[in-house]
Amino acid sequence: PQESYVQQTPPLSGHYPSTTSITMAPPKTLVDKIVYAIRQQPAASANGVSRAAIVKYLSAEFGVDKTKAASKKAFKDGVSKGILIQTGQSFRVKGDTVPEVAEEPKVTIEELKEGKGPAAESGDTVTVKYEGKLTDGTIFDSAKSFEFTLGAGEVIKGWDQGIAGMKVGGKRKLFVPSKLGYGKRGAAPEIPPNADLQFEVKLKSIQ
């Protein structure tokens, strides 16, 4: 079964107080607008707000062309002038409080048998044999052969995490927290809401 979710759009009004001396009322330069956009959106990590989310906000709020070269230059200028701090493709405003973001849940992996050959990685088409259980031992699903593309969002996040790195012939037991499974919705009638899951998986092939 596939997992789907709805991404909420942050509000386009209001203002979060800052400890910096940068004036944002109203933002005039493109760098100022980037700073404003960062402060209006909840950070997905301690690194700040992603470039894509900032550009989307600039387009919606200020009508800035998403493909405009000036936007790329403004990000670069903001970093070089010490206004922005960049980590990967995320940005935060220097001097602002670093957001506290709850640590993302992870799959617990128990290696039962190591396989042979190359390890499965994102983009590979893999075939597995599996059995899924609830924490009380109830079997809710199983299959002798199931094929999917790893890392493409075709299966629950717990599988994309837990099967990556497996080799053909290998077996793993995966302990998948609810947030990486079916979450608050569950998958009626077999899987109740907020259910942690256990899978025993054997990797049969990688394409």
Coordinates of N, CA and C in Angstrom, one line a residue:
P1 N 0.8 -1.2 0.0 CA 0.0 0.0 0.0 C 0.9 1.2 0.0
Q2 N 0.4 2.3 -0.6 CA 1.2 3.5 -0.7 C 0.8 4.5 0.4
E3 N 1.7 5.3 0.7 CA 1.4 6.3 1.7 C 1.3 7.7 1.0
S4 N 0.3 8.5 1.4 CA 0.2 9.8 0.8 C 0.0 10.8 1.9
Y5 N 0.4 12.1 1.6 CA 0.2 13.1 2.6 C -0.1 14.4 2.0
V6 N -0.6 15.3 2.8 CA -0.9 16.7 2.3 C 0.1 17.6 2.9
Q7 N 0.9 18.4 2.1 CA 1.8 19.3 2.7 C 1.1 20.6 3.0
Q8 N 1.1 21.1 4.2 CA 0.4 22.4 4.5 C 1.2 23.6 4.1
T9 N 0.5 24.6 3.6 CA 1.2 25.8 3.2 C 1.3 26.8 4.3
P10 N 2.4 27.3 4.6 CA 2.6 28.2 5.8 C 1.8 29.5 5.5
P11 N 1.3 30.2 6.5 CA 0.6 31.4 6.4 C 1.4 32.5 5.7
L12 N 0.8 33.4 5.0 CA 1.6 34.4 4.3 C 1.5 35.7 5.0
S13 N 1.1 35.8 6.3 CA 1.0 37.0 7.0 C 1.5 36.8 8.4
G14 N 1.7 37.9 9.1 CA 2.3 37.8 10.5 C 3.8 37.9 10.4
H15 N 4.4 38.1 11.6 CA 5.8 38.3 11.6 C 6.4 37.7 12.9
Y16 N 7.5 37.0 12.8 CA 8.2 36.4 13.9 C 9.3 37.4 14.4
P17 N 9.3 37.7 15.7 CA 10.4 38.6 16.2 C 11.7 38.0 16.0
S18 N 12.7 38.9 15.8 CA 14.1 38.4 15.6 C 15.0 39.2 16.5
T19 N 16.2 38.5 16.7 CA 17.2 39.2 17.5 C 18.2 40.0 16.6
T20 N 18.0 40.0 15.3 CA 18.9 40.7 14.4 C 18.4 42.1 14.3
S21 N 19.3 43.0 13.7 CA 19.0 44.4 13.6 C 18.5 44.7 12.2
I22 N 18.2 43.6 11.3 CA 17.8 43.9 10.0 C 16.3 44.3 10.0
T23 N 16.1 45.4 9.3 CA 14.7 45.9 9.3 C 13.9 45.3 8.2
M24 N 12.7 44.8 8.5 CA 12.0 44.0 7.5 C 10.6 44.6 7.2
A25 N 10.4 45.9 7.5 CA 9.1 46.5 7.3 C 9.2 47.8 6.5
P26 N 8.9 47.8 5.3 CA 8.7 46.6 4.4 C 10.0 46.2 3.8
P27 N 10.1 44.9 3.4 CA 11.3 44.4 2.8 C 11.5 45.1 1.4
K28 N 12.6 45.6 1.1 CA 12.8 46.3 -0.2 C 13.7 45.5 -1.2
T29 N 14.9 45.2 -0.7 CA 15.8 44.5 -1.6 C 15.4 43.0 -1.6
L30 N 16.0 42.3 -2.6 CA 15.7 40.8 -2.7 C 16.2 40.1 -1.5
V31 N 17.4 40.5 -1.0 CA 18.0 39.8 0.1 C 17.0 40.0 1.3
D32 N 16.5 41.3 1.5 CA 15.6 41.5 2.6 C 14.3 40.6 2.5
K33 N 13.9 40.4 1.2 CA 12.7 39.6 1.0 C 13.0 38.1 1.4
I34 N 14.2 37.7 1.1 CA 14.6 36.3 1.4 C 14.6 36.2 2.9
V35 N 15.1 37.2 3.6 CA 15.1 37.1 5.1 C 13.7 37.1 5.6
Y36 N 12.9 37.9 5.1 CA 11.4 37.9 5.5 C 10.8 36.6 5.3
A37 N 11.1 36.0 4.1 CA 10.5 34.7 3.8 C 10.9 33.6 4.7
I38 N 12.2 33.6 5.1 CA 12.7 32.6 6.1 C 12.0 32.8 7.4
R39 N 11.8 34.0 7.8 CA 11.2 34.2 9.2 C 9.7 33.9 9.2
Q40 N 9.0 33.8 8.0 CA 7.6 33.5 8.0 C 7.3 32.0 7.9
Q41 N 8.3 31.2 7.8 CA 8.0 29.8 7.5 C 8.7 28.9 8.6
P42 N 8.0 27.9 9.0 CA 8.5 27.0 10.0 C 9.7 26.2 9.4
A43 N 10.8 26.2 10.1 CA 12.0 25.5 9.6 C 11.8 24.0 9.7
A44 N 12.2 23.2 8.7 CA 12.0 21.8 8.7 C 13.2 21.1 9.4
S45 N 14.3 21.9 9.7 CA 15.4 21.4 10.4 C 16.1 22.5 11.1
A46 N 17.1 22.2 11.9 CA 17.9 23.2 12.5 C 18.8 24.0 11.5
N47 N 18.8 23.5 10.3 CA 19.6 24.2 9.2 C 18.8 25.4 8.7
G48 N 17.5 25.4 8.9 CA 16.7 26.5 8.5 C 15.6 26.1 7.5
V49 N 15.4 27.0 6.5 CA 14.3 26.8 5.5 C 14.9 26.4 4.2
S50 N 14.4 25.5 3.4 CA 15.0 25.1 2.1 C 14.9 26.2 1.1
R51 N 15.8 26.2 0.2 CA 15.8 27.2 -0.9 C 14.5 27.1 -1.7
A52 N 14.0 25.9 -2.0 CA 12.8 25.7 -2.7 C 11.6 26.3 -2.0
A53 N 11.5 26.2 -0.7 CA 10.4 26.8 0.1 C 10.5 28.3 0.1
I54 N 11.7 28.8 0.2 CA 11.9 30.3 0.2 C 11.5 30.8 -1.2
V55 N 11.9 30.2 -2.3 CA 11.6 30.7 -3.6 C 10.1 30.6 -3.9
K56 N 9.5 29.6 -3.4 CA 8.0 29.5 -3.6 C 7.3 30.6 -2.8
Y57 N 7.8 30.9 -1.6 CA 7.2 32.0 -0.8 C 7.4 33.4 -1.5
L58 N 8.6 33.6 -2.0 CA 8.9 34.8 -2.7 C 8.0 35.0 -3.9
S59 N 7.7 33.9 -4.6 CA 6.8 34.0 -5.8 C 5.4 34.3 -5.4
A60 N 4.9 33.7 -4.3 CA 3.5 33.9 -3.9 C 3.3 35.2 -3.3
E61 N 4.3 35.7 -2.4 CA 4.1 36.9 -1.7 C 4.5 38.2 -2.4
F62 N 5.6 38.0 -3.1 CA 6.2 39.2 -3.8 C 6.2 39.2 -5.3
G63 N 5.7 38.1 -5.9 CA 5.7 37.9 -7.3 C 7.1 37.8 -8.0
V64 N 8.1 37.3 -7.2 CA 9.4 37.1 -7.7 C 9.4 35.9 -8.6
D65 N 10.0 36.1 -9.8 CA 10.1 35.0 -10.8 C 11.0 33.9 -10.2
K66 N 10.4 32.6 -10.2 CA 11.1 31.5 -9.6 C 12.4 31.2 -10.4
T67 N 12.4 31.5 -11.6 CA 13.6 31.1 -12.4 C 14.6 32.3 -12.6
K68 N 14.3 33.4 -12.0 CA 15.1 34.6 -12.2 C 16.5 34.4 -11.6
A69 N 17.5 34.8 -12.4 CA 18.9 34.7 -12.0 C 19.2 35.5 -10.8
A70 N 18.4 36.7 -10.7 CA 18.6 37.6 -9.5 C 18.4 36.9 -8.2
S71 N 17.5 35.9 -8.1 CA 17.2 35.2 -6.9 C 18.5 34.4 -6.5
K72 N 19.1 33.8 -7.4 CA 20.3 33.0 -7.1 C 21.4 33.9 -6.6
K73 N 21.5 35.1 -7.2 CA 22.6 36.0 -6.8 C 22.3 36.6 -5.4
A74 N 21.0 36.8 -5.1 CA 20.6 37.4 -3.8 C 20.9 36.4 -2.7
F75 N 20.7 35.1 -2.9 CA 21.1 34.1 -2.0 C 22.6 34.1 -1.7
K76 N 23.3 34.2 -2.8 CA 24.8 34.2 -2.7 C 25.3 35.5 -2.0
D77 N 24.7 36.6 -2.3 CA 25.0 37.9 -1.7 C 24.7 37.9 -0.2
G78 N 23.6 37.3 0.1 CA 23.2 37.2 1.5 C 24.2 36.4 2.4
V79 N 24.7 35.4 1.8 CA 25.6 34.5 2.5 C 27.0 35.3 2.6
S80 N 27.4 35.8 1.5 CA 28.7 36.5 1.4 C 28.8 37.7 2.4
K81 N 27.7 38.4 2.6 CA 27.6 39.6 3.4 C 27.4 39.2 4.9
G82 N 27.2 37.9 5.2 CA 27.0 37.5 6.5 C 25.6 37.6 7.1
I83 N 24.7 37.9 6.1 CA 23.3 38.0 6.6 C 22.6 36.6 6.7
L84 N 22.9 35.7 5.8 CA 22.4 34.4 5.8 C 23.4 33.4 6.1
I85 N 23.0 32.3 6.7 CA 23.9 31.1 6.9 C 23.3 30.0 6.1
Q86 N 24.2 29.4 5.2 CA 23.7 28.3 4.4 C 24.3 27.0 4.8
T87 N 23.5 26.0 4.9 CA 23.9 24.6 5.1 C 23.2 23.7 4.1
G88 N 24.0 23.2 3.1 CA 23.4 22.5 2.0 C 22.5 23.4 1.2
Q89 N 21.3 23.1 1.0 CA 20.3 23.9 0.3 C 19.3 24.6 1.2
S90 N 19.7 24.7 2.5 CA 18.8 25.4 3.5 C 19.5 26.6 4.0
F91 N 18.7 27.6 4.4 CA 19.2 28.9 4.9 C 18.5 29.3 6.1
R92 N 19.2 30.0 7.0 CA 18.7 30.7 8.2 C 19.3 32.0 8.3
V93 N 18.7 32.9 9.1 CA 19.2 34.3 9.2 C 20.2 34.3 10.4
K94 N 21.4 34.9 10.1 CA 22.4 34.9 11.1 C 21.9 35.8 12.3
G95 N 22.1 35.3 13.5 CA 21.7 36.0 14.7 C 20.3 35.6 15.2
D96 N 19.5 35.0 14.3 CA 18.2 34.5 14.7 C 18.4 33.2 15.6
T97 N 17.4 32.9 16.4 CA 17.5 31.7 17.2 C 17.4 30.5 16.3
V98 N 18.3 29.5 16.6 CA 18.3 28.3 15.8 C 17.0 27.5 16.2
P99 N 16.2 27.2 15.3 CA 14.9 26.5 15.6 C 15.2 25.1 16.2
E100 N 14.4 24.8 17.2 CA 14.4 23.4 17.8 C 13.4 22.5 17.0
V101 N 14.0 21.6 16.3 CA 13.1 20.7 15.5 C 13.2 19.3 16.1
A102 N 12.1 18.7 16.3 CA 12.1 17.3 16.9 C 12.8 16.4 15.9
E103 N 13.6 15.5 16.5 CA 14.4 14.5 15.7 C 13.4 13.6 15.0
E104 N 13.7 13.4 13.7 CA 12.9 12.5 12.9 C 13.0 11.1 13.4
P105 N 11.9 10.3 13.5 CA 12.0 8.9 13.9 C 12.8 8.1 12.8
K106 N 13.4 7.0 13.3 CA 14.1 6.2 12.4 C 13.7 4.7 12.6
V107 N 14.0 4.0 11.5 CA 13.7 2.5 11.6 C 14.8 1.8 12.3
T108 N 14.4 0.9 13.2 CA 15.4 0.1 13.9 C 15.6 -1.2 13.1
I109 N 16.9 -1.5 12.7 CA 17.2 -2.6 11.8 C 17.9 -3.7 12.6
E110 N 17.4 -4.9 12.5 CA 18.1 -6.1 13.0 C 18.6 -7.0 11.9
E111 N 19.9 -7.1 11.7 CA 20.4 -7.8 10.5 C 20.3 -9.3 10.9
L112 N 19.5 -10.1 10.2 CA 19.4 -11.5 10.4 C 20.4 -12.3 9.6
K113 N 20.6 -11.9 8.3 CA 21.5 -12.6 7.4 C 22.0 -11.6 6.4
E114 N 23.3 -11.5 6.2 CA 23.9 -10.6 5.2 C 23.9 -11.3 3.9
G115 N 23.5 -10.5 2.8 CA 23.5 -11.1 1.5 C 24.8 -10.9 0.8
K116 N 24.8 -11.1 -0.5 CA 26.0 -11.0 -1.3 C 25.8 -10.0 -2.5
G117 N 26.9 -9.4 -2.9 CA 26.9 -8.5 -4.1 C 26.7 -7.1 -3.7
P118 N 26.3 -6.2 -4.6 CA 26.1 -4.8 -4.4 C 24.9 -4.6 -3.5
A119 N 25.0 -3.5 -2.7 CA 23.9 -3.1 -1.8 C 22.8 -2.3 -2.6
A120 N 21.6 -2.5 -2.2 CA 20.4 -1.8 -2.8 C 20.5 -0.3 -2.4
E121 N 20.3 0.5 -3.4 CA 20.3 2.0 -3.1 C 19.1 2.6 -3.8
S122 N 18.9 3.9 -3.5 CA 17.8 4.6 -4.0 C 17.8 4.6 -5.5
G123 N 16.6 4.3 -6.1 CA 16.5 4.3 -7.6 C 16.5 2.8 -8.1
D124 N 17.0 1.9 -7.3 CA 17.0 0.5 -7.7 C 15.6 -0.1 -7.7
T125 N 15.3 -1.0 -8.6 CA 14.1 -1.8 -8.5 C 14.4 -3.1 -7.8
V126 N 13.7 -3.3 -6.7 CA 14.1 -4.4 -5.8 C 12.8 -5.3 -5.7
T127 N 13.1 -6.6 -5.5 CA 12.1 -7.6 -5.3 C 12.3 -8.2 -3.9
V128 N 11.3 -8.2 -3.0 CA 11.5 -8.8 -1.7 C 10.4 -9.8 -1.4
K129 N 10.7 -10.6 -0.4 CA 9.7 -11.5 0.3 C 9.6 -10.9 1.7
Y130 N 8.3 -10.8 2.1 CA 8.2 -10.1 3.5 C 7.0 -10.7 4.2
E131 N 7.0 -10.4 5.5 CA 5.9 -10.6 6.4 C 5.8 -9.5 7.4
G132 N 4.6 -8.9 7.5 CA 4.4 -7.7 8.4 C 3.5 -8.1 9.6
K133 N 3.9 -7.6 10.8 CA 3.2 -7.9 12.0 C 3.0 -6.6 12.8
L134 N 1.9 -6.7 13.5 CA 1.7 -5.6 14.5 C 2.5 -6.0 15.8
T135 N 2.6 -5.1 16.7 CA 3.5 -5.3 17.9 C 2.9 -6.5 18.8
D136 N 1.6 -6.8 18.6 CA 1.1 -7.9 19.4 C 1.3 -9.3 18.7
G137 N 2.0 -9.2 17.5 CA 2.2 -10.5 16.8 C 1.3 -10.8 15.7
T138 N 0.2 -10.0 15.6 CA -0.8 -10.3 14.5 C -0.2 -10.0 13.1
I139 N -0.3 -11.0 12.2 CA 0.2 -10.8 10.9 C -0.8 -10.1 10.1
F140 N -0.5 -8.9 9.5 CA -1.4 -8.1 8.7 C -1.2 -8.2 7.2
D141 N 0.0 -8.7 6.8 CA 0.3 -8.7 5.4 C 1.5 -9.6 5.2
S142 N 1.6 -10.2 4.0 CA 2.8 -11.0 3.6 C 2.7 -11.2 2.1
A143 N 3.9 -11.4 1.5 CA 4.0 -11.7 0.1 C 5.3 -12.4 -0.2
K144 N 5.2 -13.4 -1.1 CA 6.4 -14.1 -1.5 C 7.3 -13.3 -2.5
S145 N 6.6 -12.4 -3.2 CA 7.4 -11.6 -4.2 C 6.7 -10.3 -4.4
F146 N 7.4 -9.2 -4.0 CA 6.8 -7.9 -4.2 C 7.9 -6.9 -4.7
E147 N 7.6 -6.2 -5.8 CA 8.6 -5.4 -6.5 C 8.2 -3.9 -6.4
F148 N 9.2 -3.1 -6.1 CA 9.0 -1.7 -6.0 C 10.4 -0.9 -6.3
T149 N 10.3 0.4 -6.5 CA 11.5 1.2 -6.7 C 11.9 1.8 -5.4
L150 N 13.1 1.5 -4.9 CA 13.5 2.0 -3.7 C 13.8 3.5 -3.7
G151 N 13.2 4.2 -2.7 CA 13.4 5.6 -2.5 C 12.5 6.5 -3.4
A152 N 11.5 5.9 -4.0 CA 10.6 6.6 -4.9 C 9.3 7.0 -4.3
G153 N 9.1 6.6 -3.0 CA 7.9 6.9 -2.3 C 6.8 6.0 -2.7
E154 N 7.1 4.8 -3.3 CA 6.0 3.8 -3.7 C 5.6 3.0 -2.5
V155 N 6.4 3.0 -1.4 CA 6.0 2.2 -0.2 C 6.2 3.2 1.0
I156 N 5.9 2.6 2.2 CA 6.0 3.5 3.4 C 7.5 3.9 3.6
K157 N 7.7 5.0 4.2 CA 9.0 5.5 4.5 C 9.9 4.5 5.2
G158 N 9.3 3.8 6.1 CA 10.1 2.8 6.8 C 10.7 1.7 6.0
W159 N 10.1 1.4 4.9 CA 10.7 0.5 3.9 C 11.8 1.1 3.1
D160 N 11.6 2.3 2.7 CA 12.6 3.0 1.9 C 13.9 3.2 2.8
Q161 N 13.7 3.4 4.1 CA 14.9 3.5 5.0 C 15.5 2.1 5.3
G162 N 14.6 1.2 5.6 CA 15.1 -0.1 6.1 C 15.6 -1.1 5.1
I163 N 15.2 -0.9 3.9 CA 15.7 -1.9 2.9 C 16.9 -1.4 2.2
A164 N 17.1 -0.1 2.2 CA 18.4 0.5 1.6 C 19.6 -0.1 2.3
G165 N 20.6 -0.6 1.4 CA 21.8 -1.2 2.0 C 21.7 -2.7 2.0
M166 N 20.6 -3.3 1.8 CA 20.5 -4.7 1.8 C 21.1 -5.3 0.5
K167 N 21.6 -6.5 0.6 CA 22.2 -7.3 -0.5 C 21.4 -8.5 -0.8
V168 N 21.4 -8.9 -2.0 CA 20.6 -10.1 -2.5 C 20.9 -11.3 -1.6
G169 N 19.8 -11.9 -1.1 CA 19.9 -13.0 -0.2 C 19.9 -12.6 1.3
G170 N 20.0 -11.3 1.5 CA 20.0 -10.9 2.9 C 18.6 -10.8 3.5
K171 N 18.6 -10.9 4.9 CA 17.3 -10.9 5.6 C 17.5 -9.8 6.7
R172 N 16.4 -9.1 6.9 CA 16.4 -8.1 8.0 C 15.1 -8.1 8.7
K173 N 15.1 -7.7 10.0 CA 13.9 -7.5 10.7 C 13.8 -5.9 10.9
L174 N 12.7 -5.4 10.5 CA 12.6 -3.9 10.6 C 11.5 -3.6 11.6
F175 N 11.9 -2.6 12.5 CA 10.9 -2.1 13.5 C 10.6 -0.7 13.1
V176 N 9.4 -0.5 12.6 CA 9.0 0.7 11.9 C 8.1 1.5 12.8
P177 N 8.5 2.7 13.3 CA 7.6 3.5 14.1 C 6.4 4.1 13.3
S178 N 5.3 4.3 13.9 CA 4.1 4.7 13.3 C 4.3 5.8 12.2
K179 N 5.1 6.9 12.6 CA 5.3 8.0 11.6 C 5.9 7.6 10.3
L180 N 6.7 6.5 10.3 CA 7.3 6.0 9.1 C 6.5 4.9 8.5
G181 N 5.3 4.6 9.1 CA 4.4 3.6 8.6 C 3.1 4.2 8.0
Y182 N 2.0 4.0 8.7 CA 0.7 4.5 8.2 C 0.2 5.6 9.1
G183 N 1.0 6.0 10.1 CA 0.7 7.2 10.9 C -0.7 7.2 11.6
K184 N -1.3 8.4 11.7 CA -2.5 8.5 12.4 C -3.7 7.9 11.7
R185 N -3.6 7.7 10.4 CA -4.7 7.2 9.6 C -4.8 5.7 9.8
G186 N -3.6 5.0 9.9 CA -3.6 3.6 9.8 C -4.0 3.1 8.4
A187 N -4.3 1.8 8.3 CA -4.8 1.2 7.0 C -5.8 0.2 7.4
A188 N -7.0 0.7 7.6 CA -8.1 -0.2 8.0 C -8.4 -1.3 6.9
P189 N -8.9 -2.4 7.4 CA -9.1 -2.8 8.8 C -7.9 -3.4 9.5
E190 N -6.8 -3.7 8.7 CA -5.7 -4.5 9.3 C -4.9 -3.7 10.2
I191 N -4.6 -2.4 9.9 CA -3.6 -1.7 10.7 C -4.3 -0.5 11.4
P192 N -4.3 -0.5 12.7 CA -5.0 0.6 13.4 C -4.2 1.9 13.4
P193 N -4.8 3.0 13.7 CA -4.1 4.3 13.8 C -2.9 4.2 14.8
N194 N -1.8 5.0 14.4 CA -0.7 5.1 15.3 C 0.0 3.8 15.7
A195 N 0.0 2.8 14.7 CA 0.5 1.5 15.0 C 2.0 1.4 14.6
D196 N 2.8 0.9 15.5 CA 4.2 0.6 15.2 C 4.1 -0.8 14.5
L197 N 5.0 -1.0 13.6 CA 5.0 -2.2 12.8 C 6.3 -3.0 12.8
Q198 N 6.3 -4.3 12.5 CA 7.5 -5.1 12.4 C 7.4 -5.9 11.1
F199 N 8.5 -5.9 10.4 CA 8.6 -6.6 9.1 C 9.8 -7.5 9.1
E200 N 9.7 -8.7 8.6 CA 10.8 -9.5 8.3 C 10.9 -9.6 6.8
V201 N 12.0 -9.1 6.2 CA 12.2 -8.9 4.8 C 13.4 -9.7 4.3
K202 N 13.2 -10.3 3.1 CA 14.3 -11.0 2.4 C 14.4 -10.3 1.1
L203 N 15.6 -9.9 0.7 CA 15.9 -9.3 -0.6 C 16.2 -10.4 -1.6
K204 N 15.3 -10.4 -2.6 CA 15.4 -11.5 -3.6 C 16.2 -11.1 -4.9
S205 N 16.1 -9.8 -5.3 CA 16.8 -9.3 -6.4 C 16.9 -7.8 -6.5
I206 N 17.9 -7.3 -7.2 CA 18.1 -5.9 -7.5 C 18.2 -5.7 -9.0
Q207 N 17.5 -4.8 -9.5 CA 17.6 -4.5 -11.0 C 18.1 -3.1 -11.2

